[in-house]
Coordinates of C-alpha atoms in Angstrom, one line a residue:
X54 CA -38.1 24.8 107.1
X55 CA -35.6 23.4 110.0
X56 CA -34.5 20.8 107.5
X57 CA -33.6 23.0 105.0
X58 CA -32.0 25.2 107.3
X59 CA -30.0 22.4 107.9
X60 CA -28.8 21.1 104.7
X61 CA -28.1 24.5 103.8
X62 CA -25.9 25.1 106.7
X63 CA -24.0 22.1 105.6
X64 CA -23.4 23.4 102.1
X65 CA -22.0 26.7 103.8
X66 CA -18.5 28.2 103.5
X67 CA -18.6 28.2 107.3
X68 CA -19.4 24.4 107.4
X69 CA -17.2 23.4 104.6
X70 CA -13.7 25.7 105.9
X71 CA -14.8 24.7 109.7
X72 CA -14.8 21.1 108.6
X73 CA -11.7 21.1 107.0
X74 CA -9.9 22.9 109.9
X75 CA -11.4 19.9 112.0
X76 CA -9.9 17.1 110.4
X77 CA -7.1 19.0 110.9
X78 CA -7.6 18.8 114.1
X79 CA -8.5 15.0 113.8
X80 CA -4.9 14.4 112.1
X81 CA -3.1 16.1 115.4
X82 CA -4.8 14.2 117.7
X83 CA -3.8 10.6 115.4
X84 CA -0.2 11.6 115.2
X85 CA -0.5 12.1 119.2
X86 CA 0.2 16.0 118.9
X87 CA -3.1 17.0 120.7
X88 CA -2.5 14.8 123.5
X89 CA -5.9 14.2 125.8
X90 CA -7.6 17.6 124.9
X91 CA -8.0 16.5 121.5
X92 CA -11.7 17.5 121.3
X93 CA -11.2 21.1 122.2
X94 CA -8.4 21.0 120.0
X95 CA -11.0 19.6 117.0
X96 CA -14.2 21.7 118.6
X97 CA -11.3 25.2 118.6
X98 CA -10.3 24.2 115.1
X99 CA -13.8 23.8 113.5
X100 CA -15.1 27.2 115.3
X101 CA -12.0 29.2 114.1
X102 CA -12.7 27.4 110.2
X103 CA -16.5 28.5 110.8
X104 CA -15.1 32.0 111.8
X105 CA -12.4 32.6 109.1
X106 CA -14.7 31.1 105.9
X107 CA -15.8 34.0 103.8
X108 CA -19.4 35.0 104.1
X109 CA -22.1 33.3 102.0
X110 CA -23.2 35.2 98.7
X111 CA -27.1 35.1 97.9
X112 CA -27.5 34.2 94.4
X113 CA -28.0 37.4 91.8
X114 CA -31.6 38.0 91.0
X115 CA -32.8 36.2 87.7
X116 CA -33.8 39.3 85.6
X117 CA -34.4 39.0 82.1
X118 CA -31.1 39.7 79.5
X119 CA -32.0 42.8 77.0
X120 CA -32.8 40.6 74.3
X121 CA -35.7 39.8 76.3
X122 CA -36.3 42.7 77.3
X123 CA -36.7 43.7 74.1
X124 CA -39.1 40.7 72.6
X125 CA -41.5 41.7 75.3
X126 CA -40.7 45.4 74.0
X127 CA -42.0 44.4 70.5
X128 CA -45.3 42.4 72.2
X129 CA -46.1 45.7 74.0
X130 CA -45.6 47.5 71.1
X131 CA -48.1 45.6 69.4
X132 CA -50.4 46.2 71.9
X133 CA -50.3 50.2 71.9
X134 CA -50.6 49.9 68.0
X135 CA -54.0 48.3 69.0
X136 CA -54.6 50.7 71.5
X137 CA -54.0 53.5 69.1
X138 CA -55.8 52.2 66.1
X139 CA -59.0 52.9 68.3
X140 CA -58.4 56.5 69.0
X141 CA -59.2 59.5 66.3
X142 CA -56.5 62.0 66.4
X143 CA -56.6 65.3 64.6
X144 CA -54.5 64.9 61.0
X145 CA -51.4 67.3 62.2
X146 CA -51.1 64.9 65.8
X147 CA -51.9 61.7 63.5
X148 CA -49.7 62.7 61.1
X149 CA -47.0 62.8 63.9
X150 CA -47.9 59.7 65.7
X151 CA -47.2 57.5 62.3
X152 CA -43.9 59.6 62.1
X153 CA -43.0 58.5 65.5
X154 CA -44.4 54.5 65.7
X155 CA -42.1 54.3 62.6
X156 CA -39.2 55.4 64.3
X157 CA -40.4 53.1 66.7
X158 CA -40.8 50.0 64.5
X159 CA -37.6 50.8 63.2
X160 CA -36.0 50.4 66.8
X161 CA -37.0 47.1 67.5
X162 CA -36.4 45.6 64.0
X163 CA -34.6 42.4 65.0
X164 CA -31.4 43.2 62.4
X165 CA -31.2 46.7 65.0
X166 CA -32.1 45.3 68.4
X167 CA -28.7 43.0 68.8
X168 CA -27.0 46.7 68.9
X169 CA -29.4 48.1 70.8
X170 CA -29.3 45.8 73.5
X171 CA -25.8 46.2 74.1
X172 CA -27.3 50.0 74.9
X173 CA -29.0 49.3 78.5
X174 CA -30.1 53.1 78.6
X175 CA -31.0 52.9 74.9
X176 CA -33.6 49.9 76.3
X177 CA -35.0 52.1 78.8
X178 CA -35.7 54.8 76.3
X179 CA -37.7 52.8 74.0
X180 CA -39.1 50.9 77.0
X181 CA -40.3 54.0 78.8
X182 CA -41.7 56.3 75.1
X183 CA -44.0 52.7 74.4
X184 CA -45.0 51.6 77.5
X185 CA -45.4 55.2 79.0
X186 CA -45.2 57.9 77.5
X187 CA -47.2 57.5 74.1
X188 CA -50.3 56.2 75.7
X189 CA -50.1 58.8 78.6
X190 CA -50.2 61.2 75.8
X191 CA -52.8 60.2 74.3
X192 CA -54.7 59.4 77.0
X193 CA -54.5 62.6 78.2
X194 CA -55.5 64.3 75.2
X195 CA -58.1 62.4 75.2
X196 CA -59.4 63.1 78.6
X197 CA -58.8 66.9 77.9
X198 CA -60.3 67.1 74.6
X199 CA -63.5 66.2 76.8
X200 CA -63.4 68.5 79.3
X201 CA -62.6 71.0 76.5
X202 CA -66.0 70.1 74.5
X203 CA -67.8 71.0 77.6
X204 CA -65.5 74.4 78.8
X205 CA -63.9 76.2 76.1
X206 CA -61.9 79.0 75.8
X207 CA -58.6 76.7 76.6
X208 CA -55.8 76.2 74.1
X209 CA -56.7 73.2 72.3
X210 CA -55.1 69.7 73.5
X211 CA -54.4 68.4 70.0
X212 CA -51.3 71.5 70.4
X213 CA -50.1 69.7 74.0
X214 CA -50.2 66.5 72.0
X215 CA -48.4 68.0 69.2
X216 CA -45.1 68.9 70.9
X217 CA -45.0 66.3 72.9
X218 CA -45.4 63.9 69.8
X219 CA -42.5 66.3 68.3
X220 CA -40.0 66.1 71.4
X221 CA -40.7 62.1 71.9
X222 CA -39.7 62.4 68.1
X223 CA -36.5 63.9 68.4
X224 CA -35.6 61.6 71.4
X225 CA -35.8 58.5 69.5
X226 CA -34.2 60.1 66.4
X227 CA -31.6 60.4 68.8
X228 CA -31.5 57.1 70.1
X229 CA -31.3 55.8 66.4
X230 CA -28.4 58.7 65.6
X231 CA -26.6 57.2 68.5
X232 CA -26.8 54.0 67.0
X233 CA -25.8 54.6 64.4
X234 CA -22.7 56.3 65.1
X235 CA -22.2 53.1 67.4
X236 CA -22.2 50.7 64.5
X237 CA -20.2 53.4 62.2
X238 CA -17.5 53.0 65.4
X239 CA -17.3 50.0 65.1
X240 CA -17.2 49.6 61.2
X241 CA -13.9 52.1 61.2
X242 CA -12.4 50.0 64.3
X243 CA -12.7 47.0 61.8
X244 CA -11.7 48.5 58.8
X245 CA -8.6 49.9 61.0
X246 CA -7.8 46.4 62.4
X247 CA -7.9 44.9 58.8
X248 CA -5.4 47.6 57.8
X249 CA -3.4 47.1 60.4
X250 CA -2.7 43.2 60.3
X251 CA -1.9 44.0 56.4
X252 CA 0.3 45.9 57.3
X253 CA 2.1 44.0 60.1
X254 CA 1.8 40.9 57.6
X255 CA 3.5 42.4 55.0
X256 CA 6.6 44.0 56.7

């Protein structure tokens, strides 16, 4: 540990600029400038180096780029599909459920997914509707629809399930609207750049 301490001092901005300000300081005392107090002269100029060198920077943390972020999105995905596949549903939830993973599927096709991870908040939309909130919905409907069996009287889960299928519908409908409108953006800018350097060409 005191070793590495050590070498890492010496690869520090303080060691490095406080160096440099020393042989400074070595170069006044050869040319007879720093007379007989040439140590404190070289000692002065390596602390003022070690004081002036800008502070060290710790390195950034190593998280994963989107593109990763979304090939372990797809391997989760895969996961919940076998989570769901073991689950019986009533046909109106089901019936939303396959509405939804297609949306889904659609998302993390790999000709959509270079657009979408340029879309960080787009990422953590996807990320948070497969690795969250499907299976807590369906979960919970599950756990209810037990408790219902045994008390009832209750509005039925399979409704609860229902809209919240329907709203985590509509927010990846969204997510592939705004996408959409991202890559039609980007289509006009093109088509208006083309234009453009015709125009420029021509004149």
């Amino acid at each position: 540990m005191a070793t590495s301490r050590f070498i890492g001092y010496l690869e520090s901005h303080k060691n490095v600029t406080g160096s440099a300000c020393g042989l400074v300081g070595l170069v006044l005392t050869f040319t007879g400038v720093a007379g007989p107090y040439w140590p404190v002269v070289v000692v002065g100029l390596y602390g003022a180096g070690a004081l002036i060198a800008p502070p060290e920077r710790p390195p950034l943390p190593d998280f994963p780029d989107p593109s990763a972020q979304l090939a372990r999105l797809r391997d989760d995905f895969e996961k919940l599909g076998s989570y769901l596949t073991a689950i019986e549903l009533p046909p109106a939830a089901a019936g939303r459920l396959t509405e939804l993973n297609q949306l889904l599927a659609g998302l993390l096709d790999p000709q959509v997914t270079h657009d979408l991870a340029q879309d960080p908040e787009g990422v953590h939309i996807l990320s948070r509707a497969i690795r969250q909130d499907v299976p807590e919905a369906v979960d919970t409907f599950v756990r209810t629809r037990w408790w219902t069996r045994l008390a009832p009287g209750t509005e039925p889960p399979e409704r609860h399930l229902e809209r919240q299928l329907t709203v985590l519908q509509e927010e990846a409908r969204g997510l592939a609207a705004n996408l959409r409108e991202a890559e039609a953006r980007r289509q006009e800018a093109h088509t208006r750049y083309l234009e453009d350097r015709g125009r420029s060409q021509s004149s």
